[in-house]
mmCIF file of C-alpha atoms in Angstrom:
data_model
loop_
_atom_site.group_PDB
_atom_site.id
_atom_site.type_symbol
_atom_site.label_atom_id
_atom_site.label_comp_id
_atom_site.label_asym_id
_atom_site.label_seq_id
_atom_site.Cartn_x
_atom_site.Cartn_y
_atom_site.Cartn_z
ATOM 1 C CA UNK X 997 0.000 0.000 0.000
ATOM 2 C CA UNK X 998 1.327 3.243 -0.921
ATOM 3 C CA UNK X 999 1.270 6.150 1.425
ATOM 4 C CA UNK X 1000 0.913 9.532 0.080
ATOM 5 C CA UNK X 1001 3.047 12.159 1.596
ATOM 6 C CA UNK X 1002 2.316 15.795 1.833
ATOM 7 C CA UNK X 1003 4.061 18.127 -0.427
ATOM 8 C CA UNK X 1004 7.059 19.854 0.992
ATOM 9 C CA UNK X 1005 5.949 23.296 -0.313
ATOM 10 C CA UNK X 1006 4.822 26.095 1.856
ATOM 11 C CA UNK X 1007 2.205 25.115 4.302
ATOM 12 C CA UNK X 1008 -0.990 27.073 4.409
ATOM 13 C CA UNK X 1009 -1.149 29.384 7.437
ATOM 14 C CA UNK X 1010 -3.948 31.162 9.140
ATOM 15 C CA UNK X 1011 -5.155 34.322 7.533
ATOM 16 C CA UNK X 1012 -3.334 37.369 8.804
ATOM 17 C CA UNK X 1013 -6.213 39.713 8.144
ATOM 18 C CA UNK X 1014 -6.657 42.246 11.007
ATOM 19 C CA UNK X 1015 -9.965 43.094 12.533
ATOM 20 C CA UNK X 1016 -11.354 46.602 12.178
ATOM 21 C CA UNK X 1017 -11.483 48.437 15.497
ATOM 22 C CA UNK X 1018 -14.918 49.102 16.971
ATOM 23 C CA UNK X 1019 -14.252 52.859 17.031
ATOM 24 C CA UNK X 1020 -12.538 54.343 14.007
ATOM 25 C CA UNK X 1021 -9.247 56.022 14.825
ATOM 26 C CA UNK X 1022 -9.203 59.823 15.064
ATOM 27 C CA UNK X 1023 -7.987 61.823 12.192
ATOM 28 C CA UNK X 1024 -5.123 64.147 12.857
ATOM 29 C CA UNK X 1025 -6.104 67.720 13.807
ATOM 30 C CA UNK X 1026 -6.853 69.855 10.795
ATOM 31 C CA UNK X 1027 -6.727 73.617 11.355
ATOM 32 C CA UNK X 1028 -9.701 75.732 10.388
ATOM 33 C CA UNK X 1029 -9.401 77.302 6.984
ATOM 34 C CA UNK X 1030 -8.409 80.935 6.951
ATOM 35 C CA UNK X 1031 -11.330 83.031 5.809
ATOM 36 C CA UNK X 1032 -10.546 86.437 4.453
ATOM 37 C CA UNK X 1033 -12.897 89.247 5.471
ATOM 38 C CA UNK X 1034 -15.104 90.500 2.677
ATOM 39 C CA UNK X 1035 -13.839 93.469 0.750
ATOM 40 C CA UNK X 1036 -15.291 96.728 2.047
ATOM 41 C CA UNK X 1037 -17.078 98.946 -0.353
ATOM 42 C CA UNK X 1038 -15.772 102.114 1.305
ATOM 43 C CA UNK X 1039 -19.213 103.519 2.213
ATOM 44 C CA UNK X 1040 -18.933 102.843 5.973
ATOM 45 C CA UNK X 1041 -17.125 105.929 7.234
ATOM 46 C CA UNK X 1042 -18.854 108.586 5.093
ATOM 47 C CA UNK X 1043 -22.302 107.112 5.670
ATOM 48 C CA UNK X 1044 -21.633 106.765 9.388
ATOM 49 C CA UNK X 1045 -20.496 110.356 9.620
ATOM 50 C CA UNK X 1046 -23.584 111.584 7.752
ATOM 51 C CA UNK X 1047 -25.868 109.523 9.987
ATOM 52 C CA UNK X 1048 -24.305 111.095 13.070
ATOM 53 C CA UNK X 1049 -24.463 114.582 11.553
ATOM 54 C CA UNK X 1050 -28.197 114.140 10.871
ATOM 55 C CA UNK X 1051 -28.900 112.332 14.142
ATOM 56 C CA UNK X 1052 -27.361 114.855 16.557
ATOM 57 C CA UNK X 1053 -29.516 117.873 15.553
ATOM 58 C CA UNK X 1054 -32.623 115.682 15.469
ATOM 59 C CA UNK X 1055 -31.738 114.397 18.950
ATOM 60 C CA UNK X 1056 -31.323 117.985 20.185
ATOM 61 C CA UNK X 1057 -34.700 118.930 18.661
ATOM 62 C CA UNK X 1058 -36.383 115.938 20.265
ATOM 63 C CA UNK X 1059 -34.672 116.672 23.595
ATOM 64 C CA UNK X 1060 -35.901 120.283 23.489
ATOM 65 C CA UNK X 1061 -39.499 119.202 22.906
ATOM 66 C CA UNK X 1062 -39.176 116.496 25.560
ATOM 67 C CA UNK X 1063 -37.926 119.035 28.134
ATOM 68 C CA UNK X 1064 -40.797 121.376 27.252
ATOM 69 C CA UNK X 1065 -43.191 118.447 27.613
ATOM 70 C CA UNK X 1066 -41.731 117.482 31.005
ATOM 71 C CA UNK X 1067 -42.405 121.005 32.275
ATOM 72 C CA UNK X 1068 -45.953 120.884 30.874
ATOM 73 C CA UNK X 1069 -46.472 117.478 32.506
ATOM 74 C CA UNK X 1070 -45.162 118.681 35.885
ATOM 75 C CA UNK X 1071 -47.449 121.731 35.677
ATOM 76 C CA UNK X 1072 -50.411 119.483 34.779
ATOM 77 C CA UNK X 1073 -49.662 117.358 37.840
ATOM 78 C CA UNK X 1074 -49.361 120.490 39.999
ATOM 79 C CA UNK X 1075 -52.733 121.722 38.695
ATOM 80 C CA UNK X 1076 -54.283 118.307 39.431
ATOM 81 C CA UNK X 1077 -52.919 118.428 42.980
ATOM 82 C CA UNK X 1078 -54.130 122.045 43.258
ATOM 83 C CA UNK X 1079 -50.635 123.361 44.019
ATOM 84 C CA UNK X 1080 -50.229 127.123 43.546
ATOM 85 C CA UNK X 1081 -46.686 127.024 42.099
ATOM 86 C CA UNK X 1082 -45.815 126.291 38.481
ATOM 87 C CA UNK X 1083 -42.469 125.367 36.933
ATOM 88 C CA UNK X 1084 -41.261 127.775 34.232
ATOM 89 C CA UNK X 1085 -40.062 126.357 30.919
ATOM 90 C CA UNK X 1086 -36.267 126.083 30.751
ATOM 91 C CA UNK X 1087 -34.657 128.579 28.427
ATOM 92 C CA UNK X 1088 -31.147 129.279 27.228
ATOM 93 C CA UNK X 1089 -28.378 127.499 29.110
ATOM 94 C CA UNK X 1090 -30.844 125.555 31.256
ATOM 95 C CA UNK X 1091 -31.648 123.460 28.204
ATOM 96 C CA UNK X 1092 -27.983 122.456 27.939
ATOM 97 C CA UNK X 1093 -27.737 121.731 31.667
ATOM 98 C CA UNK X 1094 -30.715 119.360 31.419
ATOM 99 C CA UNK X 1095 -29.204 117.285 28.589
ATOM 100 C CA UNK X 1096 -28.120 114.484 31.007
ATOM 101 C CA UNK X 1097 -31.809 113.732 31.621
ATOM 102 C CA UNK X 1098 -32.307 113.110 27.901
ATOM 103 C CA UNK X 1099 -29.126 111.043 27.751
ATOM 104 C CA UNK X 1100 -30.336 108.907 30.649
ATOM 105 C CA UNK X 1101 -33.675 108.267 28.938
ATOM 106 C CA UNK X 1102 -31.927 107.417 25.661
ATOM 107 C CA UNK X 1103 -29.536 105.049 27.424
ATOM 108 C CA UNK X 1104 -32.291 103.203 29.276
ATOM 109 C CA UNK X 1105 -34.478 102.935 26.160
ATOM 110 C CA UNK X 1106 -31.745 101.540 23.956
ATOM 111 C CA UNK X 1107 -29.534 99.578 26.343
ATOM 112 C CA UNK X 1108 -31.807 97.757 28.795
ATOM 113 C CA UNK X 1109 -32.418 94.225 27.575
ATOM 114 C CA UNK X 1110 -34.934 91.800 28.996
ATOM 115 C CA UNK X 1111 -33.410 88.912 30.924
ATOM 116 C CA UNK X 1112 -35.705 85.926 30.499
ATOM 117 C CA UNK X 1113 -33.682 83.851 32.965
ATOM 118 C CA UNK X 1114 -33.743 86.362 35.830
ATOM 119 C CA UNK X 1115 -37.072 85.212 37.152
ATOM 120 C CA UNK X 1116 -40.581 86.557 36.786
ATOM 121 C CA UNK X 1117 -40.110 89.422 39.285
ATOM 122 C CA UNK X 1118 -37.065 90.808 37.457
ATOM 123 C CA UNK X 1119 -38.760 90.405 34.076
ATOM 124 C CA UNK X 1120 -41.867 92.247 35.290
ATOM 125 C CA UNK X 1121 -39.749 95.057 36.802
ATOM 126 C CA UNK X 1122 -37.784 95.491 33.557
ATOM 127 C CA UNK X 1123 -40.983 95.482 31.484
ATOM 128 C CA UNK X 1124 -42.468 98.192 33.722
ATOM 129 C CA UNK X 1125 -39.246 100.233 33.522
ATOM 130 C CA UNK X 1126 -39.158 100.000 29.725
ATOM 131 C CA UNK X 1127 -42.868 100.832 29.390
ATOM 132 C CA UNK X 1128 -42.473 103.858 31.659
ATOM 133 C CA UNK X 1129 -39.356 105.224 29.958
ATOM 134 C CA UNK X 1130 -40.690 104.749 26.429
ATOM 135 C CA UNK X 1131 -44.155 105.993 27.357
ATOM 136 C CA UNK X 1132 -42.936 109.042 29.284
ATOM 137 C CA UNK X 1133 -40.472 109.933 26.544
ATOM 138 C CA UNK X 1134 -43.054 109.745 23.758
ATOM 139 C CA UNK X 1135 -45.754 111.492 25.807
ATOM 140 C CA UNK X 1136 -43.537 114.364 26.939
ATOM 141 C CA UNK X 1137 -42.270 114.831 23.388
ATOM 142 C CA UNK X 1138 -45.890 114.941 22.217
ATOM 143 C CA UNK X 1139 -46.767 117.511 24.920
ATOM 144 C CA UNK X 1140 -43.803 119.663 23.906
ATOM 145 C CA UNK X 1141 -44.666 119.488 20.205
ATOM 146 C CA UNK X 1142 -48.365 120.180 20.636
ATOM 147 C CA UNK X 1143 -47.952 123.086 23.106
ATOM 148 C CA UNK X 1144 -48.770 126.616 21.990
ATOM 149 C CA UNK X 1145 -45.149 127.693 22.495
ATOM 150 C CA UNK X 1146 -43.983 125.057 19.987
ATOM 151 C CA UNK X 1147 -46.594 126.201 17.464
ATOM 152 C CA UNK X 1148 -45.174 129.727 17.468
ATOM 153 C CA UNK X 1149 -41.937 128.588 15.783
ATOM 154 C CA UNK X 1150 -41.644 127.507 12.155
ATOM 155 C CA UNK X 1151 -40.690 123.939 13.075
ATOM 156 C CA UNK X 1152 -43.571 123.755 15.542
ATOM 157 C CA UNK X 1153 -46.043 124.874 12.874
ATOM 158 C CA UNK X 1154 -44.805 122.178 10.479
ATOM 159 C CA UNK X 1155 -44.999 119.516 13.185
ATOM 160 C CA UNK X 1156 -48.585 120.569 14.019
ATOM 161 C CA UNK X 1157 -49.826 120.728 10.437
ATOM 162 C CA UNK X 1158 -52.469 117.989 10.794
ATOM 163 C CA UNK X 1159 -54.282 116.549 13.790
ATOM 164 C CA UNK X 1160 -52.153 113.379 13.639
ATOM 165 C CA UNK X 1161 -48.785 114.976 12.911
ATOM 166 C CA UNK X 1162 -47.774 115.676 16.572
ATOM 167 C CA UNK X 1163 -48.230 111.968 17.338
ATOM 168 C CA UNK X 1164 -46.086 110.890 14.401
ATOM 169 C CA UNK X 1165 -43.493 113.574 15.110
ATOM 170 C CA UNK X 1166 -43.269 112.489 18.755
ATOM 171 C CA UNK X 1167 -42.525 108.881 17.793
ATOM 172 C CA UNK X 1168 -40.098 109.899 15.046
ATOM 173 C CA UNK X 1169 -38.203 112.373 17.265
ATOM 174 C CA UNK X 1170 -38.049 109.800 20.049
ATOM 175 C CA UNK X 1171 -36.536 106.930 18.052
ATOM 176 C CA UNK X 1172 -35.059 108.137 14.742
ATOM 177 C CA UNK X 1173 -32.173 110.227 16.181
ATOM 178 C CA UNK X 1174 -30.990 107.393 18.399
ATOM 179 C CA UNK X 1175 -31.139 104.940 15.497
ATOM 180 C CA UNK X 1176 -29.144 107.299 13.289
ATOM 181 C CA UNK X 1177 -26.507 107.998 15.943
ATOM 182 C CA UNK X 1178 -26.078 104.337 16.949
ATOM 183 C CA UNK X 1179 -26.036 103.157 13.318
ATOM 184 C CA UNK X 1180 -23.556 105.852 12.315
ATOM 185 C CA UNK X 1181 -21.303 105.011 15.223
ATOM 186 C CA UNK X 1182 -21.317 101.316 14.339
ATOM 187 C CA UNK X 1183 -20.424 102.150 10.730
ATOM 188 C CA UNK X 1184 -17.550 104.368 11.889
ATOM 189 C CA UNK X 1185 -16.143 101.763 14.277
ATOM 190 C CA UNK X 1186 -16.401 98.621 12.122
#
């Protein structure tokens, strides 16, 4: 009986194939691409300067009517309380000395932001503060525009042309100057 022998060639071995890891290996850190800022059209500084140049006189006009309206409002309150004294309207340099009041109103109106995470009491207090500052500012501007003293000037006559124009002028003179000044400043500083 003949016995077969195995060939003396290479013997088959187990496969050396490696298993894939359960989690793929991390790629090496790739830096973020460098993004160039967009090219500026060159309108920022001149437009910002013009916005400020238009906004400042409008703010002064609105502040003047607001101060006149504050005096009218204080005198209305004094008449309601039957007080004999009345507050005279500020004239001349007193208008310049009272500018910080207008700046404070403008700052509160444009800078106070509602904090939704501060709790209901803080949210209610901020809502009341904002409603009072916006409401008082618009109402006193309206009182100043619609007073007889304002109607004696040329600007006052234009602002009182129709029955609805003092209302519109009060809102415009309350918000437009601040928007122009803030927008112009952001264009100048970008």
